[in-house]
Coordinates of C-alpha atoms (C1' of nucleotides) in Angstrom, one line a residue:
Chain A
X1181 CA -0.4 -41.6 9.3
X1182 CA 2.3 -38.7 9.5
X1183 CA 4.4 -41.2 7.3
X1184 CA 1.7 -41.4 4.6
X1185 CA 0.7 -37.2 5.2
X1186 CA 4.5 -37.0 4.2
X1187 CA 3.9 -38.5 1.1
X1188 CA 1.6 -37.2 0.1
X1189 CA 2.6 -33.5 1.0
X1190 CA 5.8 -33.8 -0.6
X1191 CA 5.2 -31.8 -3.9
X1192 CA 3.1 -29.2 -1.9
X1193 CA 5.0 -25.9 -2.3
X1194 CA 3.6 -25.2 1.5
X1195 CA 5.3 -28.5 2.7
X1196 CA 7.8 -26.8 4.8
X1197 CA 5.1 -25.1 6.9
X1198 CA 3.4 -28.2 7.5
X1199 CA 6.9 -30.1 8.0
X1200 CA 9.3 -27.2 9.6
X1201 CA 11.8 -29.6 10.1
X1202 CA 12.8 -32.9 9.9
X1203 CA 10.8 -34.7 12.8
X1204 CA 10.7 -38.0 14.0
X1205 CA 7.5 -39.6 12.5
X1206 CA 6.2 -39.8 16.3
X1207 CA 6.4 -36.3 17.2
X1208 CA 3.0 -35.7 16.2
X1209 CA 3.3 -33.0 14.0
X1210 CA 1.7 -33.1 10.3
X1211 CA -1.3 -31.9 8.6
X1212 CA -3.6 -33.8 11.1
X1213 CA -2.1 -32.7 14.5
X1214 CA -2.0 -29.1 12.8
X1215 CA -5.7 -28.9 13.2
X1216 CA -5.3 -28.4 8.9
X1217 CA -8.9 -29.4 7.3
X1218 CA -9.3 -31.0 4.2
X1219 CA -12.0 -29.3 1.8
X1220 CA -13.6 -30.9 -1.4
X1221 CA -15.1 -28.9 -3.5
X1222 CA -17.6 -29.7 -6.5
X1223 CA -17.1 -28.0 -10.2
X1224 CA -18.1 -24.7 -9.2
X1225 CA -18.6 -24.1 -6.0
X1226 CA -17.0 -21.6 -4.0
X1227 CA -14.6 -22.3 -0.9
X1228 CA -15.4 -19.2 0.2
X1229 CA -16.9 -15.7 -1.0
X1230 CA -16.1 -11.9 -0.8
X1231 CA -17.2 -10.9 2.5
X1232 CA -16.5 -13.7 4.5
X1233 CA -14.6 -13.7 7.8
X1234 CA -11.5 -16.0 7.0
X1235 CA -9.4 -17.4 9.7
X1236 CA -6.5 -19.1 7.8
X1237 CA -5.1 -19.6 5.1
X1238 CA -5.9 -22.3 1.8
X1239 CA -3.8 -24.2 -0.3
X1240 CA -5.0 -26.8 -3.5
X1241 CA -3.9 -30.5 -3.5
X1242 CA -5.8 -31.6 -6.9
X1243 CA -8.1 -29.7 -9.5
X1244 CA -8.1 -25.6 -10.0
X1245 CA -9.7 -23.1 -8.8
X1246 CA -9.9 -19.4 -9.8
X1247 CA -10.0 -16.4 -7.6
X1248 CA -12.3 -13.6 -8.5
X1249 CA -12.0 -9.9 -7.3
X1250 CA -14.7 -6.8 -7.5
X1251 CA -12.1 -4.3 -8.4
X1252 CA -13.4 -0.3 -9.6
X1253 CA -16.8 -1.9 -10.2
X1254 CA -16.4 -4.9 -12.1
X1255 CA -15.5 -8.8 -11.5
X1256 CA -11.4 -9.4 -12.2
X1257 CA -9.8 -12.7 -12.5
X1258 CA -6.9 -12.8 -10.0
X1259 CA -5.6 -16.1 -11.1
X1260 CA -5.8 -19.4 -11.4
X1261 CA -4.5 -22.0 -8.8
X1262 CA -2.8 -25.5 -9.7
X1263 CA -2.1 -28.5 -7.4
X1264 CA 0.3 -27.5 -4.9
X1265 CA -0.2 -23.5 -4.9
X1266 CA -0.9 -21.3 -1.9
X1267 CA -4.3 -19.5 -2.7
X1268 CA -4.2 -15.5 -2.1
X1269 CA -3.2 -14.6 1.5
X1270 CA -5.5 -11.5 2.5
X1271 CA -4.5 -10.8 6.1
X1272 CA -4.3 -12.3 9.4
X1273 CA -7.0 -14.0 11.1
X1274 CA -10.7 -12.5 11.0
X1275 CA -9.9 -10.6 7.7
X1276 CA -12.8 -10.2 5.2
X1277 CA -11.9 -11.6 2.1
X1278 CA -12.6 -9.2 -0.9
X1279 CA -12.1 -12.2 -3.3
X1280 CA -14.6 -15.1 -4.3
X1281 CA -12.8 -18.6 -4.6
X1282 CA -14.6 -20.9 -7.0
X1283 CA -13.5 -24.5 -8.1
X1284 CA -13.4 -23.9 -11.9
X1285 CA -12.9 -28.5 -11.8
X1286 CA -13.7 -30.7 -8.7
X1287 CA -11.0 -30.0 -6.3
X1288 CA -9.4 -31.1 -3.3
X1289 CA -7.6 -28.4 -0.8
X1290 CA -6.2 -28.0 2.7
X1291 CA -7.2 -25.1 5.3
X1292 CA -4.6 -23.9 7.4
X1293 CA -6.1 -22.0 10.7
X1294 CA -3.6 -19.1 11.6
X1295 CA -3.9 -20.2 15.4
X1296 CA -2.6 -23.6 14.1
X1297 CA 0.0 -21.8 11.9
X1298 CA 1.4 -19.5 14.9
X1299 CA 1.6 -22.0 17.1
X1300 CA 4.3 -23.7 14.5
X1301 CA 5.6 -19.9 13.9
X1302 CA 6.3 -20.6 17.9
X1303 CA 8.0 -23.7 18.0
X1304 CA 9.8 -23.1 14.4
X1305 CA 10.8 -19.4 13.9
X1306 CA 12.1 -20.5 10.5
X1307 CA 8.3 -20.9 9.4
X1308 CA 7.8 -17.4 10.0
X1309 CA 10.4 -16.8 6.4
X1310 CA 8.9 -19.8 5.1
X1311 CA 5.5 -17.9 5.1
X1312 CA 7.2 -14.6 3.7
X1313 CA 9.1 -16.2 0.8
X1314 CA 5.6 -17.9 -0.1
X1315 CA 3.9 -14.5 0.0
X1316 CA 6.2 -12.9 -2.0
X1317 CA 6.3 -15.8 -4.6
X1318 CA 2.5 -15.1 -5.1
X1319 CA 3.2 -11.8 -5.4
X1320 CA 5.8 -12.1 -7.8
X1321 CA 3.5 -13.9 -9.8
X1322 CA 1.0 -11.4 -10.2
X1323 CA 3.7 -9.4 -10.8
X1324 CA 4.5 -11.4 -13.7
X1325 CA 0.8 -11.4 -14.9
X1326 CA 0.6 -7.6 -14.6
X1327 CA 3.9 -7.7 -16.9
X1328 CA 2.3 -9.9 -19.3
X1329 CA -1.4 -8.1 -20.0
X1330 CA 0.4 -4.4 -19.9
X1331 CA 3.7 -5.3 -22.5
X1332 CA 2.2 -8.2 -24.8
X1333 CA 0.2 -9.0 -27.6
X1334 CA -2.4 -11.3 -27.9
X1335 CA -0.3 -14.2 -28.9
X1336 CA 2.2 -13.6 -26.6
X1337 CA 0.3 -13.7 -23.9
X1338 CA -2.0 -17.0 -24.6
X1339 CA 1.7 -18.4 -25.2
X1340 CA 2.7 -17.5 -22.0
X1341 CA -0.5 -18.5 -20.3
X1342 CA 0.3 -22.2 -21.3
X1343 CA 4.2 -21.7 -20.9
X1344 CA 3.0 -20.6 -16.8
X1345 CA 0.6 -23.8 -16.8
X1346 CA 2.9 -25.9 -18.1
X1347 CA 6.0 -24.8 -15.8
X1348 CA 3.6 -24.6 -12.7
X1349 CA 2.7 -28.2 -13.5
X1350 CA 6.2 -29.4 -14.1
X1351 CA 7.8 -28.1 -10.5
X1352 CA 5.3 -30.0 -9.2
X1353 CA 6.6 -33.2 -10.8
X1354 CA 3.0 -33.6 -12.5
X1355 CA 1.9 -34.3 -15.6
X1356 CA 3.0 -31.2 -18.4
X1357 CA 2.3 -32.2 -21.8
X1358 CA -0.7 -32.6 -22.3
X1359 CA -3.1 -30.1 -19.9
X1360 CA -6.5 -30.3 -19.4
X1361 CA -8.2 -26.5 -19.1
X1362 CA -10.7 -26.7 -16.5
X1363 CA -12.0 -22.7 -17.6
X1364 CA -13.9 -21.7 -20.7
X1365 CA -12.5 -19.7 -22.8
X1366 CA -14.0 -16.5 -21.8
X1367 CA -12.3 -16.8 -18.4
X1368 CA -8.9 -17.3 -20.0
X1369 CA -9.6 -13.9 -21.9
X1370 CA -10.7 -12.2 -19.1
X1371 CA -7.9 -13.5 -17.3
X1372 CA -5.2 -12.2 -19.6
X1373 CA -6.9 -9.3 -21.0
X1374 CA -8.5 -10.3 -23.9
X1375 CA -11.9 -11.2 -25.6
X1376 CA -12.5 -15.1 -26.2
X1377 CA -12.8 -14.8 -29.8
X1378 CA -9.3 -13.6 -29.3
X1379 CA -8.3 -16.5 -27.1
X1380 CA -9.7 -18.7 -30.0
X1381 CA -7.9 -17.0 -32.9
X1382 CA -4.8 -17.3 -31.2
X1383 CA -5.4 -21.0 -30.0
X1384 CA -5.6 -21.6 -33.9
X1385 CA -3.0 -19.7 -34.6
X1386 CA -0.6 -21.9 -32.7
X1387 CA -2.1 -24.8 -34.0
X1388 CA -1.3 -23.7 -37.2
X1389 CA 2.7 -23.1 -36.1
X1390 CA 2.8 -26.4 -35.1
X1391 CA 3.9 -25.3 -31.4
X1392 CA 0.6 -27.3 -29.7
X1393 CA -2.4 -29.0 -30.7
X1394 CA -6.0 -27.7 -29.3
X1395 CA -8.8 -29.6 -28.7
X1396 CA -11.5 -27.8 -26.8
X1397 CA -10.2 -28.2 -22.9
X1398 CA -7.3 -30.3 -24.2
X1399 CA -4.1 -29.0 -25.0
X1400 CA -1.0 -31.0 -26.0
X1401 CA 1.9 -28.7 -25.8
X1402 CA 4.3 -30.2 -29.1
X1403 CA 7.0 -27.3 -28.1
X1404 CA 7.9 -26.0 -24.6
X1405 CA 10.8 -24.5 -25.8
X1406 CA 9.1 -22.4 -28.8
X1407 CA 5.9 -21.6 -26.7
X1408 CA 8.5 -20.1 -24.1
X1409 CA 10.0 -18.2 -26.5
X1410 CA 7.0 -16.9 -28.4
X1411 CA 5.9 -15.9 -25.1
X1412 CA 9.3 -13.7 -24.0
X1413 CA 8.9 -12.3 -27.8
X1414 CA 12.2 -13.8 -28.7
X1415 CA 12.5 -14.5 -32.1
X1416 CA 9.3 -16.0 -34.0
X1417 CA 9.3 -12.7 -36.2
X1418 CA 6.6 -10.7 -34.4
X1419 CA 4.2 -12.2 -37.5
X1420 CA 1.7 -9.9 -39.0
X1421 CA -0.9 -10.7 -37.1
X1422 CA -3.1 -13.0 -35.0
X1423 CA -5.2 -14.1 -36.8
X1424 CA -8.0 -12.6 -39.4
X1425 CA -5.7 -10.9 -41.0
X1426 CA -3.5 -13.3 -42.7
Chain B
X509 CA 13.5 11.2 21.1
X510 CA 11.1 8.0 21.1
X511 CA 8.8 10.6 21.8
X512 CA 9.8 12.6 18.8
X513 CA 10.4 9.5 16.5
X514 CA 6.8 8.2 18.0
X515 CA 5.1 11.5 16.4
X516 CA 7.0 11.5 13.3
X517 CA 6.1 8.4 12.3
X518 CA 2.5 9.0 13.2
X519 CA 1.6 9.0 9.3
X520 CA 3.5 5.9 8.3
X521 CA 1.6 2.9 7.7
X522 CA 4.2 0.3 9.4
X523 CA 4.0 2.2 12.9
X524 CA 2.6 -0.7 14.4
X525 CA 5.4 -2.7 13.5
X526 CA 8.2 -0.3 14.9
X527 CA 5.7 0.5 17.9
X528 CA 3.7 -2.5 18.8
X529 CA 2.0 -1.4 21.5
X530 CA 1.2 1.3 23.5
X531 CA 5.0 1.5 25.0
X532 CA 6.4 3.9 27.9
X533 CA 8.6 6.0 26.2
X534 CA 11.7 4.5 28.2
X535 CA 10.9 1.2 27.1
X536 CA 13.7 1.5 24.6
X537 CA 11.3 0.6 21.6
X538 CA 11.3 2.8 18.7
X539 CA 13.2 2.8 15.4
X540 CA 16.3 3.9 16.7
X541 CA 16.6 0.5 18.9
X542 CA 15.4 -1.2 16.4
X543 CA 18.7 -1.1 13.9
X544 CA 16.1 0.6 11.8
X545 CA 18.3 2.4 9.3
X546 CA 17.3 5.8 7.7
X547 CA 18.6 6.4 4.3
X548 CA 19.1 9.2 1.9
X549 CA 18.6 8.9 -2.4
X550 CA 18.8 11.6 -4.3
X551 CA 17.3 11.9 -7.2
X552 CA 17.9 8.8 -9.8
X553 CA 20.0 6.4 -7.1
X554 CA 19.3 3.0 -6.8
X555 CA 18.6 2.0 -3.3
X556 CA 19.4 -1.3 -4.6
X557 CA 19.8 -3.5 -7.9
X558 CA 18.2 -6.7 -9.1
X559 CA 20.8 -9.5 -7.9
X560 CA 21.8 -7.4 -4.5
X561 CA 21.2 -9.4 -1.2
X562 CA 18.4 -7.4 1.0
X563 CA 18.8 -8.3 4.7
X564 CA 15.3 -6.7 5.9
X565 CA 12.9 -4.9 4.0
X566 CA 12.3 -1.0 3.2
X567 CA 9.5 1.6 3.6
X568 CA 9.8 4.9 2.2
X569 CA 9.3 8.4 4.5
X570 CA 9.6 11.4 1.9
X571 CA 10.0 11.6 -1.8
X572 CA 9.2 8.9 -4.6
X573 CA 10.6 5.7 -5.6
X574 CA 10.1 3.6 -9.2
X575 CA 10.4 -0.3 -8.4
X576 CA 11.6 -1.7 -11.8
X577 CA 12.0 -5.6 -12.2
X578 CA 13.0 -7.6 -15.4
X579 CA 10.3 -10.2 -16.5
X580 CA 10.3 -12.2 -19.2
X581 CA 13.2 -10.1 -21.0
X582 CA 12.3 -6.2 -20.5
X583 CA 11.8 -4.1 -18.2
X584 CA 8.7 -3.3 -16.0
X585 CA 7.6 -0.6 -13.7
X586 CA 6.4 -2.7 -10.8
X587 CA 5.3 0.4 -8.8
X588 CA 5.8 4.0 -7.5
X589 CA 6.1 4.0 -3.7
X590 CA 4.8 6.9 -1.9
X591 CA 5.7 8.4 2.0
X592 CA 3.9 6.1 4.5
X593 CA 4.3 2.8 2.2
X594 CA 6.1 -0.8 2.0
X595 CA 8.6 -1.8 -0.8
X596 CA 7.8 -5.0 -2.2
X597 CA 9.2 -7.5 0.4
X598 CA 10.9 -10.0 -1.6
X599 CA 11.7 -13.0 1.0
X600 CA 13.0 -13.6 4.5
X601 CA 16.8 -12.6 5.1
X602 CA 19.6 -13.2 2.3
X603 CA 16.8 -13.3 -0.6
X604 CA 18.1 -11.9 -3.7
X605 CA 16.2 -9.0 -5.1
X606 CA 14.6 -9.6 -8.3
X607 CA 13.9 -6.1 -8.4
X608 CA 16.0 -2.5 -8.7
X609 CA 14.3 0.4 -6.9
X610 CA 15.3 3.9 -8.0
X611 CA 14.4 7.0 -6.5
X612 CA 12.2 9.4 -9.2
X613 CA 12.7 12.5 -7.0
X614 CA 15.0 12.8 -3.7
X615 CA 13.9 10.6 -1.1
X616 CA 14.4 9.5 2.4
X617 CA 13.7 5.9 3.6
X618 CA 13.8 3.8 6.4
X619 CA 15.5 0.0 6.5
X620 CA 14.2 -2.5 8.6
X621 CA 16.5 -5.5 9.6
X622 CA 14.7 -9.0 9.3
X623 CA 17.0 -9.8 12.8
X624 CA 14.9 -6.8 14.4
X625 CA 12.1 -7.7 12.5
X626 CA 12.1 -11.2 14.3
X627 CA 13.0 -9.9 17.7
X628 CA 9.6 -7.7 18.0
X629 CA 7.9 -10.4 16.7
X630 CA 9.0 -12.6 19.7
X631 CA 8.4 -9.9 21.9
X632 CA 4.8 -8.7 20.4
X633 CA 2.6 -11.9 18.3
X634 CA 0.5 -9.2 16.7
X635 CA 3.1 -7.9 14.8
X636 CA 3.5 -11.1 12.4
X637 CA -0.2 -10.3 11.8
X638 CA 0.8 -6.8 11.0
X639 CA 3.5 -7.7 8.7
X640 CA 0.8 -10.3 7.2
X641 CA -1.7 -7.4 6.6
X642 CA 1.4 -5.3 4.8
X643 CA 2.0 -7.9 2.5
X644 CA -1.7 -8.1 1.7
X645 CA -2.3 -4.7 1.4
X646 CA 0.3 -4.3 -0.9
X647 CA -0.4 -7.7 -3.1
X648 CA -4.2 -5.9 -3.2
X649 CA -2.2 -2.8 -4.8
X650 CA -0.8 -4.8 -7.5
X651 CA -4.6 -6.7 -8.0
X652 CA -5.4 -3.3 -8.7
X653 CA -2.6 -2.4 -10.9
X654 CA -3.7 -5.5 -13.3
X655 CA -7.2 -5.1 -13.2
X656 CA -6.8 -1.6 -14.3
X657 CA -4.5 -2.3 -17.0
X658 CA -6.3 -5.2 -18.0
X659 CA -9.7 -4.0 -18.4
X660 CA -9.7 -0.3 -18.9
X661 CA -9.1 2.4 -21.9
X662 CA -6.4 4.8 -21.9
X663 CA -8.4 7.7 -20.9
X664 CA -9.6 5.5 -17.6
X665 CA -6.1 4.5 -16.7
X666 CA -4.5 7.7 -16.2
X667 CA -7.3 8.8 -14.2
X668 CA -7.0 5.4 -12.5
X669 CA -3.7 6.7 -11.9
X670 CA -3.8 10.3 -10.8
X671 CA -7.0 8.9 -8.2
X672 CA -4.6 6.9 -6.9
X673 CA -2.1 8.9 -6.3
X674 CA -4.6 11.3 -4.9
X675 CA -6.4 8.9 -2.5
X676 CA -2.6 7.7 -1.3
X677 CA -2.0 11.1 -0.2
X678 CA -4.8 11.3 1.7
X679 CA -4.6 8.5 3.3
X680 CA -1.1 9.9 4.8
X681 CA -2.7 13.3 5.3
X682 CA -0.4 14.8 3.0
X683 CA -1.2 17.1 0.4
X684 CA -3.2 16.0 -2.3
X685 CA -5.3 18.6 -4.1
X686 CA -1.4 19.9 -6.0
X687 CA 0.5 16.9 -6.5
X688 CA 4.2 16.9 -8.1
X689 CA 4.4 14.2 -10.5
X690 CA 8.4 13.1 -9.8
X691 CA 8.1 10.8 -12.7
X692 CA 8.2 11.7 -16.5
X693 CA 5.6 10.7 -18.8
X694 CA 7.7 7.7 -20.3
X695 CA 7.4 6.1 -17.2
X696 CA 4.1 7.0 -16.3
X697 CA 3.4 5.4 -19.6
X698 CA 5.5 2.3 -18.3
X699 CA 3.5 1.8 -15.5
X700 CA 0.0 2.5 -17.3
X701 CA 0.8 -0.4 -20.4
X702 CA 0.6 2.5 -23.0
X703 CA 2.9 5.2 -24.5
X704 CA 4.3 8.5 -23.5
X705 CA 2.0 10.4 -26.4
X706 CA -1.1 8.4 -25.4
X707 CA -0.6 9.2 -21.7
X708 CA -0.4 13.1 -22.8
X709 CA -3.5 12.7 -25.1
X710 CA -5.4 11.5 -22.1
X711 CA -4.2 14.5 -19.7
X712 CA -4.9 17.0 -22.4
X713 CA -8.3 14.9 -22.4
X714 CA -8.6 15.3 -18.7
X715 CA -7.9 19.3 -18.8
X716 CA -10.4 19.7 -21.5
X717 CA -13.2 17.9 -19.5
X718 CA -11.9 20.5 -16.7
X719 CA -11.5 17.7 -14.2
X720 CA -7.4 18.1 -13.3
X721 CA -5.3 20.9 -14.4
X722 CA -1.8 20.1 -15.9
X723 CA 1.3 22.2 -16.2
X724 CA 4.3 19.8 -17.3
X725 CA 5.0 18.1 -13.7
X726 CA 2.8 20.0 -11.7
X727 CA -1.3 18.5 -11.2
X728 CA -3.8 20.6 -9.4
X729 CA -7.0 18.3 -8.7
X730 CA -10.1 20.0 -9.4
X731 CA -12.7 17.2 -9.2
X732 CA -11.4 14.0 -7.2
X733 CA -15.4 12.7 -7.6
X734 CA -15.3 13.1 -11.3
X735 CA -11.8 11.5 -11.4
X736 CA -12.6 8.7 -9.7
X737 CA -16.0 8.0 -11.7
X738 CA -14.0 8.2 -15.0
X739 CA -11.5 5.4 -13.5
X740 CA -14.5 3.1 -12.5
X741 CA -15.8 3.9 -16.2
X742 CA -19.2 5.3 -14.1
X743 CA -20.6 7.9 -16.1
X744 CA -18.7 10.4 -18.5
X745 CA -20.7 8.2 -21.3
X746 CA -17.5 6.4 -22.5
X747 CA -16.6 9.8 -24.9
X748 CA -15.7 8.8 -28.8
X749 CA -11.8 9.0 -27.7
X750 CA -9.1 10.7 -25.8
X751 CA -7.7 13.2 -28.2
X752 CA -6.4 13.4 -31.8
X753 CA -9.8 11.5 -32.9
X754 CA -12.3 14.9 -31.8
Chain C
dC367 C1' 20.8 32.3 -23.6
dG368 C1' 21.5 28.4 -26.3
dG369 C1' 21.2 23.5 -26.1
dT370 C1' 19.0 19.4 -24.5
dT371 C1' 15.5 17.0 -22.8
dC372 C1' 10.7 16.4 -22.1
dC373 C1' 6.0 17.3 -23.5
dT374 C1' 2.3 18.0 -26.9
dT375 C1' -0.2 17.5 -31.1
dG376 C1' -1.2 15.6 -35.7
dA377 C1' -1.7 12.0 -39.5
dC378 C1' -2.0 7.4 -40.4
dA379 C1' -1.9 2.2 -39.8
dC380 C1' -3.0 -1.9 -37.6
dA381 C1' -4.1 -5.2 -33.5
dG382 C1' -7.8 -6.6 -31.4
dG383 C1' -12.7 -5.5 -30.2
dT384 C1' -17.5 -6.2 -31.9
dC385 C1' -21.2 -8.4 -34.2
dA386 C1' -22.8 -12.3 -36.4
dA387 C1' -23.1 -16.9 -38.2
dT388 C1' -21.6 -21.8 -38.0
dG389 C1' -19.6 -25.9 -35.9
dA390 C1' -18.2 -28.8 -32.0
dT391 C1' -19.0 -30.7 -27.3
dT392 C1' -21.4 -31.8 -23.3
dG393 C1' -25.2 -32.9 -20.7
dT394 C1' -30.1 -34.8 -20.4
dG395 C1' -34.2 -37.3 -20.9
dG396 C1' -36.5 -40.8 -23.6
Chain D
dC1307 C1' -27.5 -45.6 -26.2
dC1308 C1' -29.2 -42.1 -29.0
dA1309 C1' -31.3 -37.6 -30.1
dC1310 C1' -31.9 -33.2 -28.9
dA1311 C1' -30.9 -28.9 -26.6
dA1312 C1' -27.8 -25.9 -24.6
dT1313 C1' -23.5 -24.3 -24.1
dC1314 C1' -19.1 -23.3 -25.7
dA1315 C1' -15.5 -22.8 -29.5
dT1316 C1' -14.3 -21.2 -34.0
dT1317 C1' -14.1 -18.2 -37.9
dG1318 C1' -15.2 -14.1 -40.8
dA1319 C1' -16.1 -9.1 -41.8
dC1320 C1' -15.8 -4.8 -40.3
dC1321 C1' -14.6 -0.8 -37.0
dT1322 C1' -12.2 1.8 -33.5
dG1323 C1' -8.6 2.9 -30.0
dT1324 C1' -4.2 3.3 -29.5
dG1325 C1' 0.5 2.6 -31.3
dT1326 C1' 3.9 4.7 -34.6
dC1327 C1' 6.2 8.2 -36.8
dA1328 C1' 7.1 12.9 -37.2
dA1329 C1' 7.2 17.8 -36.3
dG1330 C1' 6.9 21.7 -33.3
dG1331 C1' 6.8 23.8 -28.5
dA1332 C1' 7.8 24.3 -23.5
dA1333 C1' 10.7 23.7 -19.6
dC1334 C1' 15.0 23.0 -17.6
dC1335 C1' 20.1 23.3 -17.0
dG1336 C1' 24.6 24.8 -17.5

DNA sequence: CGGTTCCTTGACACAGGTCAATGATTGTGG
DNA sequence: CCACAATCATTGACCTGTGTCAAGGAACCG
């Protein structure tokens, strides 16, 4: 069983919590022996709410779920999570959770007790920076968010939307070209800051640039490389405008 | 001069990691043993630069620092740090900083050694779960950050902002009816997602509406209630705009 | 006290929000 | 399996907030 857990924990980015080091198949370490619960979750249902107690810590395996904050008075995507992603860490054990987790398409994730995670944090000190550099990844990443919705236009930032799904999708060794949006459009806008008409005008417009091809949920991406740069702003001649005005 | 150390540190926010417990005052705890580090910026030094090796992690005593990291091919104001608070921890010991921190005004700071860092944590468990409940706190910040640039007008940001500030204060006990603004409007602006005129507009705004008084760098608070309804967009009937437009 | 830098204010343009109508997709019950 | 309803996505016309450009004015520094 710890063989197979291997396996399939391999392209987890949290794999080196689970796994602190490289241990004999016997020694009984591995998801199970962690006391790590698996949690399946329906097409929007919530793992957990703002206002619960949470004593650990959650990461996704399959699906996507997306992380909702009350923030000065009204609702705030946080972000969306993809296979393999640690969801938003909020304090140690007991802390409320201000956030609501909802799956936005079934999903399939792991719980991580803190008493199960100090105990490793005993045994392997290392785990202790493993859990720092994955805080600080998450937080660069909304870091990078918050650079996005406060510096770039509309286009720019529905091109880097997909350029982030894409490259979260490819680290993971899954499939990138052709993504399946589990949200609506209206959470996409409110997730970068925009209205879904918005979203829509700028879907079309890179349609019509030939850089992917939208079909409702399903988006084929025809050039990583061009959607990347549209989204940095390099090149692509800052055109007119989104949409309606052309 | 644990004793002394002990009471001025009182205000900071990471006492409980430099004094985990309730400690005789012989027990040789206290940032001095520590290898906590204190250091002096004047105005506009870099504490460090993006690329620099950080071997622990920094919190900031007196003064004001601008964290300033390159994403996606410009440059972004990541955050202003205030007395009391944590510098974006970047990853365990021998991460790379992504980001450059710059003191806006003269500043004095304290350095924290990862190798310390580890040593108290051996010696006292509930200080991972401190350092765990920094790391939140300050991801929460940045939540903030994006929600408010994400979803509110000008006028709503920069009282968004000046609240803020005012309500860090506070929570330090420091003065926070007269703040000194070290930054200049540009980055103010930066930080906000708009630019240096709009951010002038909206003070101008906020002195007509006789809710802050402002005299270049200089802010006298004279309704923190009124501020902090305009930055949750509660009352104050959403005005037909911020300046030039009356 | 003169120069430089930063701040304020005004006029105007445009990106994206708003409102509204139509078209596509998905789920459901016959 | 199809028809219908309900939801969601797209597109258009128009409007407004804020960016842009430009010209003073205040504050700071040597």
């Amino acid at each position: 069983m710890s063989e197979k857990a291997r396996r399939d924990c391999d392209w987890c980015g949290l794999r080196r919590i689970c796994f602190p080091a490289r241990l004999p198949t016997n020694a009984g370490m591995g998801p199970g022996a962690l006391g790590i619960r698996g949690v399946q979750l329906p097409r929007g249902r919530a793992l957990y709410r703002a206002g619960d107690r949470l004593d650990g810590f959650h990461m996704i395996r399959s699906g996507c779920v997306k992380e909702i904050e009350r923030i000065a008075g009204n609702e705030a995507i946080v972000d969306f999570r993809l296979p393999g992603e640690l969801l938003t860490v909020q304090g140690p054990a007991g802390t409320r959770s201000r956030i609501t987790c909802v799956a936005v398409e079934p999903s399939n994730l792991c719980a991580v007790p803190w008493r199960s995670f100090l105990a490793i944090c005993g045994r392997f000190p290392a785990v202790n920076g493993e859990m720092v550099r994955a805080l600080a990844a998450n937080a660069a990443g909304t870091r990078e968010l918050l650079a996005t919705v406060r510096d770039k236009a509309a286009l720019e930032r529905v091109a880097a939307f997909l350029a982030s799904l894409c490259a979260r999708m490819q680290v993971r060794g899954l499939p990138a070209q052709e993504l399946r949006l589990g949200m609506g459009r209206d959470d996409i806008a409110a997730y970068l800051g925009l209205r879904s008409e918005t979203v829509s005008r700028c879907f079309s417009e890179l349609e019509r640039r030939a850089v992917v091809r939208v079909r409702a949920k399903r988006v084929r991406i025809l050039s990583a490389e061009r959607l990347r740069r549209l989204a940095r702003r390099e090149g692509e001649a800052r055109a007119p405008a989104v949409g309606h005005a052309g």
